[in-house]
mmCIF file of C-alpha atoms in Angstrom:
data_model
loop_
_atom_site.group_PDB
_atom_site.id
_atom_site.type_symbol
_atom_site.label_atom_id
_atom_site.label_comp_id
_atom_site.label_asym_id
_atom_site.label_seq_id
_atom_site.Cartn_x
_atom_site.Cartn_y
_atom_site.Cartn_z
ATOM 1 C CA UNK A 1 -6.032 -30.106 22.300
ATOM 2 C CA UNK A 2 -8.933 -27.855 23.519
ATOM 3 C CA UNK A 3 -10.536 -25.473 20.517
ATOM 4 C CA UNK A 4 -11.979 -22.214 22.182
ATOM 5 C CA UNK A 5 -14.169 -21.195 19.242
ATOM 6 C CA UNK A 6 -13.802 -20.251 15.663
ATOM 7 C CA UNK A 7 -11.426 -17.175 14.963
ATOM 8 C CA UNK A 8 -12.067 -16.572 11.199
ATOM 9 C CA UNK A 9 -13.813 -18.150 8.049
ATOM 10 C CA UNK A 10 -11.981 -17.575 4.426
ATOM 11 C CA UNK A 11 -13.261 -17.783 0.707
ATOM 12 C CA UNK A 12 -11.710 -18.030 -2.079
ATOM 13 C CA UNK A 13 -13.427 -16.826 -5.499
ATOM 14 C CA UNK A 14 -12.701 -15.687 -8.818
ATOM 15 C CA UNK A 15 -15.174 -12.601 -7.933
ATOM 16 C CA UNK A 16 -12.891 -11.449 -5.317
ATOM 17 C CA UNK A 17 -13.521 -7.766 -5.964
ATOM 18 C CA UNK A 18 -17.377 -8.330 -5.804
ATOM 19 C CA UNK A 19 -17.107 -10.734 -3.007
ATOM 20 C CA UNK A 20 -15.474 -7.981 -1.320
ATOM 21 C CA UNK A 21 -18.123 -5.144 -2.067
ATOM 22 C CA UNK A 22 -20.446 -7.338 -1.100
ATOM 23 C CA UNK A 23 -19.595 -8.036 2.210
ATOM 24 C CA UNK A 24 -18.297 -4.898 3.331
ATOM 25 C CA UNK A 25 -21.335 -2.731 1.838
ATOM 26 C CA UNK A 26 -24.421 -5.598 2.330
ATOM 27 C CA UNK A 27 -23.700 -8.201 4.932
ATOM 28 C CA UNK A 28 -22.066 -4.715 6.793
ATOM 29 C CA UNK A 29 -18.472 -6.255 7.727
ATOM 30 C CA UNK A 30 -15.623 -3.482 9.055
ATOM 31 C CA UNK A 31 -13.390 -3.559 6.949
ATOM 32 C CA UNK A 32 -9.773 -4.633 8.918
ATOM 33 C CA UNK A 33 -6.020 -4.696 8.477
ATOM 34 C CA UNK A 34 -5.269 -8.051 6.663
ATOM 35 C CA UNK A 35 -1.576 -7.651 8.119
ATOM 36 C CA UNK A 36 0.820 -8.064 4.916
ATOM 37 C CA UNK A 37 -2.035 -11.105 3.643
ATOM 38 C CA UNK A 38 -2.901 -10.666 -0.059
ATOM 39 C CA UNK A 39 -6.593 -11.049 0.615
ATOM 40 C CA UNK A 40 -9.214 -8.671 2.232
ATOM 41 C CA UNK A 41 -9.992 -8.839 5.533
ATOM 42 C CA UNK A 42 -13.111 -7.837 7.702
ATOM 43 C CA UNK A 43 -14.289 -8.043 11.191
ATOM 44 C CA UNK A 44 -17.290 -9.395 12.935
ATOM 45 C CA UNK A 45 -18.154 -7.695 16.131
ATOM 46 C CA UNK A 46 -17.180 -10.681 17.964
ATOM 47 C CA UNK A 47 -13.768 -10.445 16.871
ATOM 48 C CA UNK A 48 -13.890 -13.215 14.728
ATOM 49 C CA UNK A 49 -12.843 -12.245 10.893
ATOM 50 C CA UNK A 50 -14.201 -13.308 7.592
ATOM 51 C CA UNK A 51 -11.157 -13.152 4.496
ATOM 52 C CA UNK A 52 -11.740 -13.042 0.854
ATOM 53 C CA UNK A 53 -8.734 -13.925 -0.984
ATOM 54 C CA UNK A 54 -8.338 -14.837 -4.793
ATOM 55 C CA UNK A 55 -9.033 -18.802 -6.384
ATOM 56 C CA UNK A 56 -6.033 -19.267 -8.841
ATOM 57 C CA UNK A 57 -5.783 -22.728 -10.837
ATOM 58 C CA UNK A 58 -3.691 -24.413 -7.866
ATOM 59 C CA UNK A 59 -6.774 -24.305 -5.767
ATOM 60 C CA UNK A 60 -10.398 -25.489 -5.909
ATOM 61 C CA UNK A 61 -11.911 -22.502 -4.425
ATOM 62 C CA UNK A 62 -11.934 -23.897 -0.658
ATOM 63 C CA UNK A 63 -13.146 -22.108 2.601
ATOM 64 C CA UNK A 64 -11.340 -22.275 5.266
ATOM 65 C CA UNK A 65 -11.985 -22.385 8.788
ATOM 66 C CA UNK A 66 -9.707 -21.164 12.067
ATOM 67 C CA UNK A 67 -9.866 -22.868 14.770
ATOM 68 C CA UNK A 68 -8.714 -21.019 18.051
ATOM 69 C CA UNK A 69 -6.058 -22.468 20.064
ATOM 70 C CA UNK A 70 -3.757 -21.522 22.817
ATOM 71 C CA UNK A 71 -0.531 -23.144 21.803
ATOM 72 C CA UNK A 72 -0.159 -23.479 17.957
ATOM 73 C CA UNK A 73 2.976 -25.271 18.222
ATOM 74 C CA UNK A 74 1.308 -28.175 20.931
ATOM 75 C CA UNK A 75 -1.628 -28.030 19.101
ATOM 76 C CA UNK A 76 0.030 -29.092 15.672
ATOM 77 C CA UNK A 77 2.150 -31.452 17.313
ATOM 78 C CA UNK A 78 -1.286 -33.554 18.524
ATOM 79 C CA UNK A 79 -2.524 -33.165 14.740
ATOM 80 C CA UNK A 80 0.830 -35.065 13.738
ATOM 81 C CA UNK A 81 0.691 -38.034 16.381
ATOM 82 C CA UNK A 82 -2.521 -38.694 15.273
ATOM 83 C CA UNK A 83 -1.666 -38.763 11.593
ATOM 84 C CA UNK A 84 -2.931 -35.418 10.292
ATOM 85 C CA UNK A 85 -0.929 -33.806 7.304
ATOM 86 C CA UNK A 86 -0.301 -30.375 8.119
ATOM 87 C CA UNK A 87 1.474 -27.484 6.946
ATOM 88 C CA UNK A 88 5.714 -28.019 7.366
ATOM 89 C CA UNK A 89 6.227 -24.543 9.554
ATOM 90 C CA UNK A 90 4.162 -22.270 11.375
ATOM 91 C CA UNK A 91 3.273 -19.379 10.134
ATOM 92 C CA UNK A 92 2.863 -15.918 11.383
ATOM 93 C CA UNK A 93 1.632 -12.291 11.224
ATOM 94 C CA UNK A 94 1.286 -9.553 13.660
ATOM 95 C CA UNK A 95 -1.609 -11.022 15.422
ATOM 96 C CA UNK A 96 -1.442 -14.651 14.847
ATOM 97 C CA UNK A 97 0.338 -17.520 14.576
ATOM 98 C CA UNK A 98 -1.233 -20.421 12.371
ATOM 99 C CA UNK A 99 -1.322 -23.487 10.917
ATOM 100 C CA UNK A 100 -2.912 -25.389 7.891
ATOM 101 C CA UNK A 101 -4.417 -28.859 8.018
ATOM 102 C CA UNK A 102 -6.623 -31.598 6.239
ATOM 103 C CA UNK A 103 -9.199 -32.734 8.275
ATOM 104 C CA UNK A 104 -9.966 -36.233 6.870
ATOM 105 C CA UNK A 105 -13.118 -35.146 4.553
ATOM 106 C CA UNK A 106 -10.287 -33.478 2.784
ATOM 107 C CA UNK A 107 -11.266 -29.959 3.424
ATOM 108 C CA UNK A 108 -8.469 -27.189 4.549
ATOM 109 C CA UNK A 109 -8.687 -26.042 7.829
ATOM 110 C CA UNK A 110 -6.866 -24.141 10.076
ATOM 111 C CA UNK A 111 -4.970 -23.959 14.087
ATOM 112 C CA UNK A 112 -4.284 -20.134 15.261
ATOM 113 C CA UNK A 113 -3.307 -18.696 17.746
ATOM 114 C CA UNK A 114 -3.583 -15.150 18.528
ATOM 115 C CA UNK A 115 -0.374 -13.633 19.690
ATOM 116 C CA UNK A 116 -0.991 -9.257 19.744
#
């Protein structure tokens, strides 16, 4: 599998609101289209993204981190031969196709592949 760079960190947080002012109005973030996601979305001008979505009590607050890739779907399939737990489908919105997994320090992270 060959990663070609980072496409996007997430947080989740309780202060989701304030997370959200704070990014857009200090750290100076465009604000983007999250595409049907239930989070907030902004751009860096590299075209990488940064996401704020809520913590609830099935999560611990984890970041996340995507991890470009060509093919999603040959990329996932190399996570499973080498024993990685990963999400059971792929899933998709109008610029992406992605792809949780645990890395083995435990941590969530992320295969996508951009698609529009």
């Amino acid at each position: 599998m060959e990663i070609r760079g980072i496409t996007f960190v997430g947080t989740r947080t309780p202060a989701r609101e304030q997370m959200s002012v704070f990014v857009r109005d200090v750290l100076g973030f465009a604000v983007a289209d999250p595409d049907g996601m239930d989070a907030e979305m902004f751009t860096l001008p590299d075209g990488s993204s940064f996401v704020v979505t809520s913590h609830d009590e099935s999560d611990n607050g984890e970041r996340t981190v995507g991890f470009l890739v060509e093919d999603v779907l040959g990329a996932t399939a190399e996570l499973k031969a080498a024993g990685v737990e990963t999400d059971d489908e792929i899933s998709s919105s109008t610029r992406q196709r992605y792809v949780h997994f645990r890395a083995p320090d435990g941590h969530l992270y992320e295969l996508v592949e951009e698609i529009g």
